Amino acid sequence: MCGIVGVLGKGPVAELLVDALKRLEYRGYDSAGVATLENGQIGRRRAEGKLRNLEELLKVEPLHGTSGIGHTRWATHGKPVEANAHPHMTDDVAVVHNGIIENFRELKAQLVAEGAPFSSDTDTEVIAHLITRELRAGKDPVAAVYQTLAHLQGAFALAMIFRGYDDLMIVARQGSPLAIGYGDGEMFVGSDAIALAPFTDQVAYLEDGDWAVITREGVAIHDRQGQSVERPVAKSLAAGLVVDKGNYRHFMAKEIHEQPEVVGHTLAHYLDLANYQVSLPDLPLDFSQVTRLSLSACGTAFYSCFVAKYWFERWAKLPVDVDIASEFRYREIAMDQGGAALFVSQSGETADTLASLRYCRDQRQHVLSVVNVQESSIARESDVVLPTLGGPEIGVASTKAFTCQLTVLACLAIAAGKARGVIGPELEAELVKALVEVPRHMATILRDETPYETLAHSLSKARDVLYLGRGTSYPIALEGALKLKEISYLHAEGYAAGELKHGPIALIDEGVPVIVIAPRDNLFDKTVSNMQEVAAREGKIILVSDADPTSTGCAVQTMLRVPTVHPFVTPLVYALPVQMIAYHTAVFMGTDVDQPRNLAKSVTVE
Ligand code: F6R
């Protein structure tokens, strides 16, 4: 994952920038760069590979400026070569960027037509040229940045310095985190407080839509509308910790809010964003020859497999068996030689999942895994590891790991569909485009938590809560019920909406909230019929949908609005509302959200 640092210092900053970048190494990167202002001019050094290459370069070609920005890049748009490393610059501005600018192609085409000289394949470079255009039209840096931000779509964090302005840095946050560190006559910025730990423990976190004008004397923070806002400056414990909660009350809240960023990074790892194609590592199997894929995992990771079953079957016409690992390992299932088995695990240490993997190895299956901890046992024992780039997940209830797992599985399903001749170039581009838009839709959902806080009051009084969904929304209903159970301790169950009348309908009365996950897709009308059965029995309907609630003909007690998205990506987007329902209900009920009773983060026993 990309890392951003910036320093308005008292002396030369290049070394400080590199030191700060070293603290962001844990995110992973493939090139690095710094830029500083010397006698008002921007000087830049960049190098492929590890930070020591940049350090060596700086020894030979030092930078002496006292204000500067630095970056570690994890390749997204364009190969990991020096020309694509950040900072990107013109004579007037240098920019470092974390995230994805979704509309960079249109912006680039326009800028190229106007004669802007591009020197990289990145999406970032459009930002430098857009700002330059505004500066050359006579605007000052603050106005130029404000104007430019209005053109950018996507999830990103930015830091910028400007020719002739030694005491100025402008930063912005839209979906990717950014922290500001307050020193004594010096100021710092970083992707997280860990980067800032050697400089200061006084840290403020920007919120989505914020942008800040920083000088050595202080910071002016503005929101999306340009209004001046205050963000609390708090003492960071990052020096002693690998991770901290930032401005959030719980790790779970932070991890829910990190999803636009980490899903973006995971997508960038598995997609060729410039060509709207999937781009996976070499796999030890040819999907066109696979007759059956076996998926197994536990808990939330199992639900990501369950979603993937729908994806592989629908988009790759590949039959899939999906199993809870604790059942799979003892089923003694006969497996065709040369078949494929895939295991999903955040920790990579879950005992049942590992045992299932070993069973499949013994059955001579190709073993693939999707894990968040790359040094884990499951990763080590797999033929191919497809990492989720979620970063450390501390909250016991899995959130960002789940959506990152879904992200990897979605990319893999497209790759399988291509290999099996089901997905042609046009459809691939359509599906990839839908995936690329997911971080933005996630950020939209996370912008307003009020409906979830309000709903928490009534849910907390319920005896039972039902979740209903069809298609890929069925596993999301199961995940929603699991999340609510594990952190609020309320009894909740998820059902396939069509199953309602085969039993669970007996539970429905005016005291039972029924949370209906119903994107406006080809199954929407069917789900509405099931909602009507609930309404007829006075169940309280909470609708999670992009549809107009009046179109259902039912009394909807609470509407949780979700942006309209491509049907392929609905599980990725609808995962967030169910996480937020659980989170706010648990907070309202006063439970230990990050460490719910009886639960462990890594389940290494049966
Ligand atoms: C639920 C949750 C668990 C895990 C399960 C598997 O929020 O976190 O259900 O998903 O214990 O863990 P991993 O993914 O580490 O194998």
Coordinates of C-alpha atoms and ligand atoms in Angstrom, one line a residue:
M1 CA 0.0 0.0 0.0
C2 CA 1.3 3.5 -0.8
G3 CA 2.7 5.6 2.0
I4 CA 2.7 9.4 2.2
V5 CA 4.9 11.7 4.3
G6 CA 5.5 15.4 4.3
V7 CA 7.7 17.8 6.4
L8 CA 7.8 21.6 6.8
G9 CA 11.0 21.5 8.8
K10 CA 13.7 23.7 10.5
G11 CA 16.6 22.2 8.5
P12 CA 17.0 19.8 5.5
V13 CA 14.2 17.3 5.4
A14 CA 15.2 14.6 2.8
E15 CA 16.6 12.3 5.5
L16 CA 13.6 12.8 7.8
L17 CA 11.3 12.0 4.9
V18 CA 13.1 8.7 4.2
D19 CA 13.1 7.8 7.9
A20 CA 9.4 8.4 8.0
L21 CA 8.9 6.3 4.8
K22 CA 10.8 3.5 6.5
R23 CA 8.1 3.4 9.2
L24 CA 5.5 2.8 6.4
E25 CA 7.4 -0.1 4.9
Y26 CA 5.0 -2.5 6.5
R27 CA 2.4 -1.5 3.9
G28 CA 4.5 -2.9 1.1
Y29 CA 5.8 -0.8 -1.9
D30 CA 7.9 -1.2 -5.0
S31 CA 9.4 2.3 -5.5
A32 CA 10.0 5.4 -3.6
G33 CA 10.7 9.1 -4.0
V34 CA 11.0 12.5 -2.3
A35 CA 10.8 16.1 -3.5
T36 CA 12.0 19.2 -1.6
L37 CA 12.0 22.9 -2.3
E38 CA 15.4 24.4 -2.7
N39 CA 15.7 28.2 -3.4
G40 CA 12.1 28.0 -4.3
Q41 CA 12.5 25.3 -7.0
I42 CA 11.3 21.8 -6.7
G43 CA 14.0 19.1 -6.7
R44 CA 13.0 15.4 -6.9
R45 CA 14.7 12.0 -6.5
R46 CA 13.1 8.7 -7.2
A47 CA 14.2 5.1 -7.2
E48 CA 12.7 1.7 -8.0
G49 CA 12.7 -1.0 -5.4
K50 CA 13.6 -0.6 -1.7
L51 CA 14.2 2.6 0.2
R52 CA 17.9 1.9 0.4
N53 CA 18.1 2.6 -3.4
L54 CA 16.6 6.0 -2.8
E55 CA 19.0 6.6 0.2
E56 CA 22.0 5.7 -2.1
L57 CA 20.7 8.1 -4.7
L58 CA 20.4 10.9 -2.2
K59 CA 24.0 10.4 -1.1
V60 CA 25.1 11.0 -4.7
E61 CA 22.6 13.7 -5.5
P62 CA 21.5 15.2 -2.2
L63 CA 18.5 17.4 -1.7
H64 CA 18.9 20.3 0.8
G65 CA 15.4 21.7 1.0
T66 CA 13.7 22.3 4.3
S67 CA 10.2 21.5 3.1
G68 CA 9.3 18.3 1.2
I69 CA 7.1 15.3 0.5
G70 CA 7.9 11.6 0.2
H71 CA 6.1 8.5 -1.0
T72 CA 6.4 4.7 -1.2
R73 CA 4.4 3.4 -4.1
W74 CA 2.6 0.2 -4.6
A75 CA 2.1 0.0 -8.3
T76 CA -1.5 0.6 -9.5
H77 CA -1.6 2.5 -12.8
G78 CA 1.6 1.7 -14.6
K79 CA 4.6 -0.6 -13.9
P80 CA 6.8 -0.2 -10.8
V81 CA 9.5 1.8 -12.6
E82 CA 11.1 5.1 -11.7
A83 CA 9.1 7.1 -14.2
N84 CA 5.9 6.1 -12.4
A85 CA 7.3 6.6 -8.9
H86 CA 6.0 9.6 -6.9
P87 CA 6.3 12.5 -6.4
H88 CA 4.8 13.5 -9.8
M89 CA 5.5 17.1 -10.7
T90 CA 5.6 20.0 -13.1
D91 CA 7.8 23.0 -12.6
D92 CA 5.1 24.5 -10.4
V93 CA 3.9 21.7 -8.1
A94 CA 4.9 18.2 -6.8
V95 CA 2.3 15.7 -5.7
V96 CA 2.2 12.4 -3.8
H97 CA -0.9 10.4 -3.9
N98 CA -2.4 7.3 -2.3
G99 CA -5.6 5.7 -3.8
I100 CA -7.2 5.7 -7.2
I101 CA -8.4 8.6 -9.4
E102 CA -11.2 6.9 -11.2
N103 CA -11.8 9.5 -13.8
F104 CA -8.1 10.0 -14.7
R105 CA -8.5 8.8 -18.3
E106 CA -11.0 11.5 -19.2
L107 CA -9.0 14.1 -17.3
K108 CA -5.8 13.0 -19.0
A109 CA -7.3 13.1 -22.5
Q110 CA -8.5 16.6 -21.9
L111 CA -5.1 17.7 -20.5
V112 CA -3.2 16.0 -23.3
A113 CA -5.4 17.8 -25.8
E114 CA -4.5 21.1 -24.1
G115 CA -0.8 20.2 -24.5
A116 CA 0.2 19.0 -21.0
P117 CA 3.4 17.0 -21.3
F118 CA 2.8 13.6 -19.4
S119 CA 5.8 11.5 -18.4
S120 CA 4.2 8.6 -16.6
D121 CA 1.4 6.1 -16.8
T122 CA 0.0 7.0 -13.5
D123 CA -3.4 8.4 -12.6
T124 CA -1.5 10.8 -10.1
E125 CA 0.1 12.9 -12.8
V126 CA -3.2 14.4 -13.9
I127 CA -3.4 16.1 -10.5
A128 CA -0.1 17.8 -11.0
H129 CA -1.2 19.0 -14.5
L130 CA -4.6 20.1 -13.3
I131 CA -3.1 22.2 -10.5
T132 CA -0.5 23.7 -12.9
R133 CA -3.3 24.7 -15.3
E134 CA -5.0 26.6 -12.5
L135 CA -1.8 28.2 -11.3
R136 CA -0.9 29.3 -14.7
A137 CA -4.4 30.8 -15.1
G138 CA -3.4 33.1 -12.2
K139 CA -4.8 31.3 -9.2
D140 CA -2.8 30.9 -5.9
P141 CA -2.0 27.4 -4.7
V142 CA -5.0 27.2 -2.3
A143 CA -7.5 28.2 -5.0
A144 CA -5.8 26.0 -7.5
V145 CA -6.0 22.9 -5.3
Y146 CA -9.6 23.7 -4.3
Q147 CA -10.6 23.9 -7.9
T148 CA -8.7 20.7 -8.8
L149 CA -10.2 18.7 -6.0
A150 CA -13.6 19.3 -7.5
H151 CA -12.6 17.5 -10.7
L152 CA -11.3 14.3 -8.9
Q153 CA -13.4 11.2 -8.5
G154 CA -12.3 8.3 -6.4
A155 CA -10.8 7.5 -3.0
F156 CA -7.4 9.2 -2.4
A157 CA -5.1 11.1 -0.1
L158 CA -2.7 13.8 -1.4
A159 CA 0.2 16.0 -0.3
M160 CA 1.5 18.8 -2.4
I161 CA 4.3 21.4 -2.4
F162 CA 4.6 24.5 -4.7
R163 CA 7.4 26.3 -6.4
G164 CA 8.2 29.5 -4.6
Y165 CA 6.2 28.7 -1.5
D166 CA 8.7 27.3 1.0
D167 CA 6.3 27.6 3.9
L168 CA 3.3 25.8 2.4
M169 CA 2.0 22.3 2.0
I170 CA -1.5 21.4 1.0
V171 CA -3.0 18.0 1.8
A172 CA -6.4 16.4 1.1
R173 CA -8.3 13.3 2.2
Q174 CA -11.1 11.5 0.3
G175 CA -11.4 7.9 1.4
S176 CA -7.7 7.3 2.2
P177 CA -6.3 8.2 5.6
L178 CA -4.0 11.1 6.3
A179 CA -2.6 12.3 9.7
I180 CA -1.2 15.8 10.5
G181 CA 1.6 15.9 13.1
Y182 CA 2.1 19.2 15.0
G183 CA 5.7 20.1 16.0
D184 CA 7.3 23.2 17.4
G185 CA 7.8 25.5 14.5
E186 CA 7.6 22.5 12.2
M187 CA 4.7 20.4 10.8
F188 CA 4.4 16.9 9.5
V189 CA 2.0 14.7 7.5
G190 CA 1.8 11.0 7.1
S191 CA -0.5 8.2 5.9
D192 CA -0.8 7.2 9.6
A193 CA 0.6 8.2 12.9
I194 CA 3.2 5.4 12.7
A195 CA 5.1 7.5 10.1
L196 CA 5.0 10.5 12.4
A197 CA 6.1 8.8 15.6
P198 CA 9.7 10.0 15.6
F199 CA 8.7 13.6 15.0
T200 CA 5.7 14.3 17.2
D201 CA 3.0 12.6 19.2
Q202 CA 0.5 15.4 18.6
V203 CA -1.6 14.2 15.8
A204 CA -4.9 15.2 14.1
Y205 CA -6.6 13.0 11.5
L206 CA -8.4 14.5 8.5
E207 CA -11.9 13.3 7.8
D208 CA -13.3 12.4 4.5
G209 CA -13.6 15.4 2.2
D210 CA -11.2 17.5 4.3
W211 CA -8.3 19.4 2.8
A212 CA -5.7 21.4 4.8
V213 CA -3.4 24.3 4.2
I214 CA -0.3 23.7 6.3
T215 CA 2.5 26.2 7.3
R216 CA 5.1 25.9 10.0
E217 CA 2.9 28.0 12.2
G218 CA -0.2 25.9 12.0
V219 CA -3.0 24.3 9.9
A220 CA -6.2 25.6 8.4
I221 CA -8.5 22.6 7.7
H222 CA -11.5 22.9 5.4
D223 CA -14.3 20.5 4.7
R224 CA -15.6 19.5 1.2
Q225 CA -17.7 22.7 1.0
G226 CA -14.6 24.8 1.8
Q227 CA -15.9 25.6 5.3
S228 CA -13.3 26.0 8.0
V229 CA -13.4 23.0 10.4
E230 CA -11.5 21.9 13.5
R231 CA -10.2 18.4 13.9
P232 CA -9.0 17.3 17.4
V233 CA -5.3 17.1 18.0
A234 CA -4.6 14.1 20.3
K235 CA -1.6 12.4 21.7
S236 CA -0.7 9.4 19.5
L237 CA 0.6 6.2 21.0
A238 CA 2.0 5.1 17.7
A239 CA 5.6 5.1 18.9
G240 CA 4.9 2.1 21.0
L241 CA 2.2 0.4 18.9
V242 CA 2.1 -1.1 15.5
V243 CA -1.4 0.3 15.0
D244 CA -3.6 2.8 16.7
K245 CA -7.3 3.7 16.5
G246 CA -6.8 7.2 15.0
N247 CA -9.8 9.4 15.7
Y248 CA -12.0 6.3 16.2
R249 CA -13.6 5.0 19.3
H250 CA -13.0 1.4 18.4
F251 CA -10.7 -0.5 16.1
M252 CA -13.8 -1.9 14.4
A253 CA -15.0 1.6 13.5
K254 CA -11.6 2.4 12.1
E255 CA -11.4 -0.8 10.1
I256 CA -14.9 -0.2 8.8
H257 CA -13.8 3.2 7.6
E258 CA -10.6 1.9 6.1
Q259 CA -12.5 -0.2 3.6
P260 CA -12.6 2.3 0.7
E261 CA -8.8 2.5 1.0
V262 CA -7.9 -1.2 1.5
V263 CA -10.4 -2.5 -1.0
G264 CA -8.9 0.1 -3.4
H265 CA -5.4 -1.3 -2.8
T266 CA -6.5 -4.8 -3.1
L267 CA -8.2 -4.0 -6.4
A268 CA -5.1 -2.2 -7.6
H269 CA -3.1 -5.4 -6.9
Y270 CA -5.3 -7.6 -9.0
L271 CA -6.4 -5.4 -11.8
D272 CA -4.8 -3.7 -14.7
L273 CA -6.6 -0.4 -14.1
A274 CA -5.3 1.2 -17.3
N275 CA -6.9 -1.5 -19.5
Y276 CA -9.9 -2.6 -17.4
Q277 CA -8.6 -6.1 -17.1
V278 CA -7.9 -8.6 -14.3
S279 CA -4.2 -9.2 -13.7
L280 CA -3.5 -12.1 -11.4
P281 CA -0.3 -13.8 -10.5
D282 CA 0.6 -17.0 -12.4
L283 CA -1.7 -19.8 -11.1
P284 CA -0.8 -23.4 -10.9
L285 CA -3.9 -24.5 -12.7
D286 CA -5.8 -23.8 -15.9
F287 CA -9.4 -22.8 -15.0
S288 CA -10.6 -24.0 -18.4
Q289 CA -9.6 -27.5 -17.3
V290 CA -11.1 -27.4 -13.8
T291 CA -14.4 -29.2 -13.4
R292 CA -15.1 -28.3 -9.8
L293 CA -13.7 -25.8 -7.3
S294 CA -13.9 -26.5 -3.6
L295 CA -14.0 -23.5 -1.3
S296 CA -13.8 -23.7 2.5
A297 CA -13.3 -21.4 5.5
C298 CA -14.8 -20.5 8.8
G299 CA -17.2 -17.7 10.0
T300 CA -17.0 -14.5 8.1
A301 CA -14.4 -16.0 5.7
F302 CA -16.9 -18.8 5.0
Y303 CA -19.4 -16.2 3.9
S304 CA -17.0 -14.6 1.5
C305 CA -16.6 -18.1 0.0
F306 CA -20.4 -18.4 -0.2
V307 CA -20.6 -15.1 -2.2
A308 CA -17.8 -16.4 -4.4
K309 CA -19.8 -19.6 -5.1
Y310 CA -22.5 -17.4 -6.8
W311 CA -19.8 -15.5 -8.7
F312 CA -17.9 -18.5 -10.0
E313 CA -21.1 -20.3 -11.0
R314 CA -22.8 -17.2 -12.6
W315 CA -19.8 -15.5 -14.2
A316 CA -17.4 -18.5 -14.9
K317 CA -20.0 -21.3 -15.2
L318 CA -17.7 -23.2 -12.8
P319 CA -19.4 -25.5 -10.3
V320 CA -18.4 -24.8 -6.8
D321 CA -18.6 -26.7 -3.5
V322 CA -18.6 -24.4 -0.5
D323 CA -18.0 -25.8 3.0
I324 CA -17.6 -24.8 6.5
A325 CA -14.0 -26.0 7.2
S326 CA -14.8 -27.8 10.4
E327 CA -17.3 -29.9 8.4
F328 CA -15.3 -30.3 5.3
R329 CA -12.3 -31.8 7.1
Y330 CA -14.2 -34.8 8.3
R331 CA -16.5 -35.4 5.3
E332 CA -13.9 -37.6 3.7
I333 CA -15.0 -36.4 0.4
A334 CA -13.4 -38.0 -2.7
M335 CA -11.8 -35.4 -4.9
D336 CA -10.8 -35.7 -8.5
Q337 CA -7.1 -35.7 -9.0
G338 CA -5.8 -32.4 -10.3
G339 CA -8.8 -30.5 -8.9
A340 CA -8.6 -27.1 -7.2
A341 CA -9.3 -26.2 -3.6
L342 CA -9.3 -22.6 -2.3
F343 CA -9.1 -21.6 1.4
V344 CA -9.9 -18.2 2.8
S345 CA -8.7 -16.9 6.1
Q346 CA -7.8 -13.5 7.5
S347 CA -5.3 -14.8 10.1
G348 CA -4.1 -17.7 8.0
E349 CA -3.9 -19.8 11.2
T350 CA -7.5 -21.0 11.7
A351 CA -7.1 -24.7 12.7
D352 CA -10.1 -26.1 10.8
T353 CA -9.2 -24.3 7.6
L354 CA -5.6 -25.4 7.9
A355 CA -6.7 -29.0 8.4
S356 CA -9.0 -28.8 5.4
L357 CA -6.1 -27.5 3.3
R358 CA -3.9 -30.4 4.4
Y359 CA -6.7 -32.8 3.5
C360 CA -6.8 -31.4 0.0
R361 CA -3.1 -31.5 -0.3
D362 CA -3.3 -35.2 0.5
Q363 CA -6.0 -35.5 -2.2
R364 CA -3.6 -34.0 -4.7
Q365 CA -5.6 -30.9 -5.2
H366 CA -4.1 -27.6 -6.4
V367 CA -4.2 -25.5 -3.2
L368 CA -4.9 -21.8 -3.4
S369 CA -5.4 -19.5 -0.5
V370 CA -6.7 -16.0 0.1
V371 CA -5.1 -14.7 3.4
N372 CA -4.5 -11.4 5.1
V373 CA -1.4 -12.5 7.0
Q374 CA 1.1 -13.5 4.4
E375 CA 3.6 -15.2 6.8
S376 CA 0.9 -17.5 8.2
S377 CA 0.7 -21.3 8.1
I378 CA -2.1 -21.4 5.5
A379 CA -0.1 -19.1 3.2
R380 CA 3.1 -21.1 3.7
E381 CA 1.3 -24.4 2.9
S382 CA -0.5 -23.2 -0.3
D383 CA 0.7 -23.5 -3.9
V384 CA -0.4 -20.0 -4.5
V385 CA -1.3 -17.2 -2.1
L386 CA -3.6 -14.4 -3.1
P387 CA -3.0 -11.8 -0.4
T388 CA -5.7 -9.5 0.8
L389 CA -4.1 -6.1 1.4
G390 CA -6.3 -5.1 4.3
G391 CA -3.4 -4.3 6.7
P392 CA -3.6 -5.5 10.3
E393 CA -7.2 -6.2 11.5
I394 CA -7.4 -5.7 15.2
G395 CA -11.1 -5.7 15.9
V396 CA -12.2 -9.3 16.6
A397 CA -15.3 -8.9 14.3
S398 CA -13.9 -9.1 10.8
T399 CA -14.9 -6.2 8.6
K400 CA -12.2 -5.0 6.2
A401 CA -10.8 -8.5 5.9
F402 CA -14.2 -9.7 4.6
T403 CA -14.5 -7.0 1.9
C404 CA -10.9 -7.5 0.9
Q405 CA -11.5 -11.3 0.6
L406 CA -14.5 -10.6 -1.6
T407 CA -12.4 -8.3 -3.7
V408 CA -9.8 -11.0 -4.4
L409 CA -12.5 -13.6 -5.0
A410 CA -14.3 -11.3 -7.5
C411 CA -11.1 -10.8 -9.4
L412 CA -10.4 -14.5 -9.4
A413 CA -14.0 -15.3 -10.6
I414 CA -13.5 -12.9 -13.6
A415 CA -10.1 -14.6 -14.4
A416 CA -11.9 -18.0 -14.3
G417 CA -14.7 -16.7 -16.5
K418 CA -12.1 -15.4 -19.0
A419 CA -10.2 -18.7 -19.0
R420 CA -13.4 -20.6 -19.5
G421 CA -14.5 -18.4 -22.4
V422 CA -17.6 -17.1 -20.6
I423 CA -16.3 -13.6 -20.1
G424 CA -15.2 -11.7 -23.2
P425 CA -13.2 -8.4 -23.3
E426 CA -16.3 -6.3 -23.1
L427 CA -17.9 -8.0 -20.2
E428 CA -14.5 -8.1 -18.4
A429 CA -14.2 -4.3 -18.8
E430 CA -17.7 -3.9 -17.5
L431 CA -17.1 -6.0 -14.4
V432 CA -13.7 -4.4 -13.7
K433 CA -15.2 -1.0 -14.0
A434 CA -17.9 -2.0 -11.5
L435 CA -15.2 -3.1 -9.1
V436 CA -13.1 0.1 -9.5
E437 CA -16.1 2.1 -8.5
V438 CA -16.6 0.1 -5.2
P439 CA -14.3 2.2 -3.0
R440 CA -16.2 5.4 -4.0
H441 CA -19.6 3.8 -3.2
M442 CA -18.3 2.6 0.1
A443 CA -17.1 6.1 1.0
T444 CA -20.6 7.4 0.2
I445 CA -22.2 4.9 2.6
L446 CA -19.8 5.7 5.3
R447 CA -20.4 9.4 5.1
D448 CA -23.6 9.4 7.1
E449 CA -23.9 7.1 10.1
T450 CA -27.0 8.8 11.6
P451 CA -29.6 6.3 10.3
Y452 CA -27.6 3.5 11.8
E453 CA -27.3 5.3 15.2
T454 CA -31.1 5.8 15.2
L455 CA -31.8 2.2 14.2
A456 CA -29.6 1.0 17.0
H457 CA -32.1 2.2 19.6
S458 CA -34.9 0.1 18.4
L459 CA -32.8 -3.0 17.5
S460 CA -31.3 -3.1 21.0
K461 CA -34.8 -3.8 22.3
A462 CA -35.4 -6.8 20.0
R463 CA -35.6 -10.4 21.1
D464 CA -34.7 -11.8 17.7
V465 CA -33.6 -10.1 14.5
L466 CA -33.9 -11.7 11.1
Y467 CA -31.9 -10.9 8.0
L468 CA -33.2 -11.8 4.6
G469 CA -31.6 -11.8 1.2
R470 CA -31.5 -13.6 -2.2
G471 CA -28.7 -14.4 -4.5
T472 CA -25.4 -12.9 -3.3
S473 CA -27.4 -10.9 -0.7
Y474 CA -28.2 -14.2 1.0
P475 CA -24.6 -14.6 2.3
I476 CA -24.6 -10.9 3.2
A477 CA -27.7 -11.6 5.3
L478 CA -25.9 -14.4 7.0
E479 CA -22.9 -12.2 7.6
G480 CA -25.1 -9.4 9.0
A481 CA -26.7 -11.8 11.5
L482 CA -23.3 -13.1 12.5
K483 CA -21.9 -9.6 13.0
L484 CA -24.9 -8.5 15.1
K485 CA -24.7 -11.7 17.3
E486 CA -21.0 -11.5 18.0
I487 CA -20.7 -7.9 19.1
S488 CA -24.2 -7.0 20.4
Y489 CA -25.1 -10.5 21.8
L490 CA -28.6 -10.1 20.3
H491 CA -30.0 -13.2 18.7
A492 CA -30.0 -12.9 14.9
E493 CA -30.4 -15.3 12.0
G494 CA -29.9 -14.9 8.3
Y495 CA -32.2 -16.7 5.8
A496 CA -32.6 -17.0 2.1
A497 CA -35.6 -14.8 1.6
G498 CA -37.4 -17.6 -0.3
E499 CA -37.0 -19.9 2.7
L500 CA -39.1 -17.6 5.0
K501 CA -42.4 -19.3 4.4
H502 CA -40.8 -22.7 5.0
G503 CA -40.4 -22.1 8.7
P504 CA -38.9 -18.8 10.0
I505 CA -42.1 -16.9 9.2
A506 CA -43.5 -18.5 12.4
L507 CA -41.2 -16.1 14.4
I508 CA -42.6 -12.9 12.9
D509 CA -44.7 -10.6 14.9
E510 CA -44.6 -6.9 15.7
G511 CA -41.6 -7.3 18.0
V512 CA -39.3 -8.8 15.3
P513 CA -37.2 -6.5 13.2
V514 CA -36.6 -8.0 9.7
I515 CA -33.6 -6.6 7.9
V516 CA -34.1 -7.0 4.2
I517 CA -31.0 -6.8 1.9
A518 CA -32.5 -6.0 -1.4
P519 CA -30.5 -4.3 -4.2
R520 CA -32.7 -3.4 -7.2
D521 CA -31.5 -6.4 -9.2
N522 CA -33.2 -9.2 -11.1
L523 CA -34.3 -10.8 -7.8
F524 CA -35.7 -7.6 -6.3
D525 CA -39.3 -8.3 -7.1
K526 CA -39.1 -11.7 -5.5
T527 CA -37.6 -10.3 -2.4
V528 CA -40.4 -7.7 -2.2
S529 CA -42.9 -10.5 -2.2
N530 CA -41.2 -12.0 0.8
M531 CA -41.2 -8.5 2.4
Q532 CA -44.9 -8.4 1.9
E533 CA -45.3 -11.7 3.8
V534 CA -43.4 -10.0 6.7
A535 CA -45.5 -6.8 6.5
A536 CA -48.7 -8.8 6.6
R537 CA -47.6 -10.3 9.9
E538 CA -46.6 -6.8 11.3
G539 CA -42.9 -7.5 11.3
K540 CA -40.8 -4.3 11.4
I541 CA -39.1 -4.0 8.0
I542 CA -35.7 -2.4 7.8
L543 CA -34.9 -2.1 4.1
V544 CA -31.3 -1.9 2.9
S545 CA -31.6 -1.0 -0.8
D546 CA -31.1 1.5 -3.6
A547 CA -34.9 1.2 -4.4
D548 CA -37.6 3.7 -3.5
P549 CA -39.3 2.1 -0.4
T550 CA -42.7 3.2 -1.6
S551 CA -42.2 1.0 -4.7
T552 CA -42.4 -2.1 -2.4
G553 CA -46.0 -1.5 -1.4
C554 CA -44.9 -2.3 2.2
A555 CA -44.7 -0.2 5.3
V556 CA -40.9 0.2 5.6
Q557 CA -40.0 1.2 9.2
T558 CA -36.4 2.1 8.5
M559 CA -34.8 2.8 5.1
L560 CA -31.0 2.4 4.8
R561 CA -30.1 3.8 1.5
V562 CA -27.3 2.3 -0.6
P563 CA -26.0 3.7 -3.9
T564 CA -27.0 1.9 -7.1
V565 CA -24.2 -0.3 -8.2
H566 CA -23.6 -3.0 -10.8
P567 CA -25.2 -6.3 -9.6
F568 CA -21.8 -8.0 -9.7
V569 CA -20.5 -5.9 -6.8
T570 CA -23.5 -5.6 -4.6
P571 CA -22.1 -7.9 -1.9
L572 CA -19.0 -5.7 -1.6
V573 CA -21.1 -2.6 -1.1
Y574 CA -24.0 -4.1 1.0
A575 CA -21.4 -5.6 3.4
L576 CA -21.0 -2.1 4.9
P577 CA -24.5 -1.4 6.0
V578 CA -24.7 -4.7 7.8
Q579 CA -21.4 -4.0 9.5
M580 CA -22.6 -0.6 10.6
I581 CA -26.0 -1.9 11.9
A582 CA -24.0 -4.3 14.1
Y583 CA -21.4 -1.8 15.2
H584 CA -23.9 1.0 16.2
T585 CA -26.2 -1.5 18.0
A586 CA -23.3 -2.8 20.0
V587 CA -22.0 0.7 20.8
F588 CA -25.5 1.7 21.9
M589 CA -25.8 -1.5 24.1
G590 CA -22.4 -0.8 25.6
T591 CA -20.7 -4.1 24.8
D592 CA -17.0 -4.6 24.3
V593 CA -17.0 -4.0 20.6
D594 CA -13.4 -4.8 19.8
Q595 CA -13.1 -7.8 22.1
P596 CA -16.5 -9.3 22.4
R597 CA -16.9 -12.0 25.1
N598 CA -15.8 -15.5 24.3
L599 CA -14.3 -14.6 20.9
A600 CA -10.7 -14.7 19.7
K601 CA -9.2 -13.1 16.6
S602 CA -7.3 -16.2 15.5
V603 CA -8.9 -19.5 16.2
T604 CA -6.0 -22.0 16.3
V605 CA -7.9 -24.8 18.0
E606 CA -10.8 -26.9 16.8
Ligands
F6R1 C1 -16.4 -13.0 12.5 C2 -15.0 -13.5 12.5 C3 -14.8 -14.9 12.4 C4 -13.7 -15.3 11.5 C5 -13.4 -16.8 11.6 C6 -12.3 -17.2 10.6 O1 -16.4 -11.6 12.5 O2 -14.1 -12.7 12.4 O3 -16.0 -15.6 12.1 O4 -14.0 -14.9 10.2 O5 -12.9 -17.1 12.9 O6 -11.1 -16.5 10.9 P1 -9.9 -16.4 9.8 O7 -10.5 -15.6 8.7 O8 -8.8 -15.8 10.5 O9 -9.7 -17.8 9.3

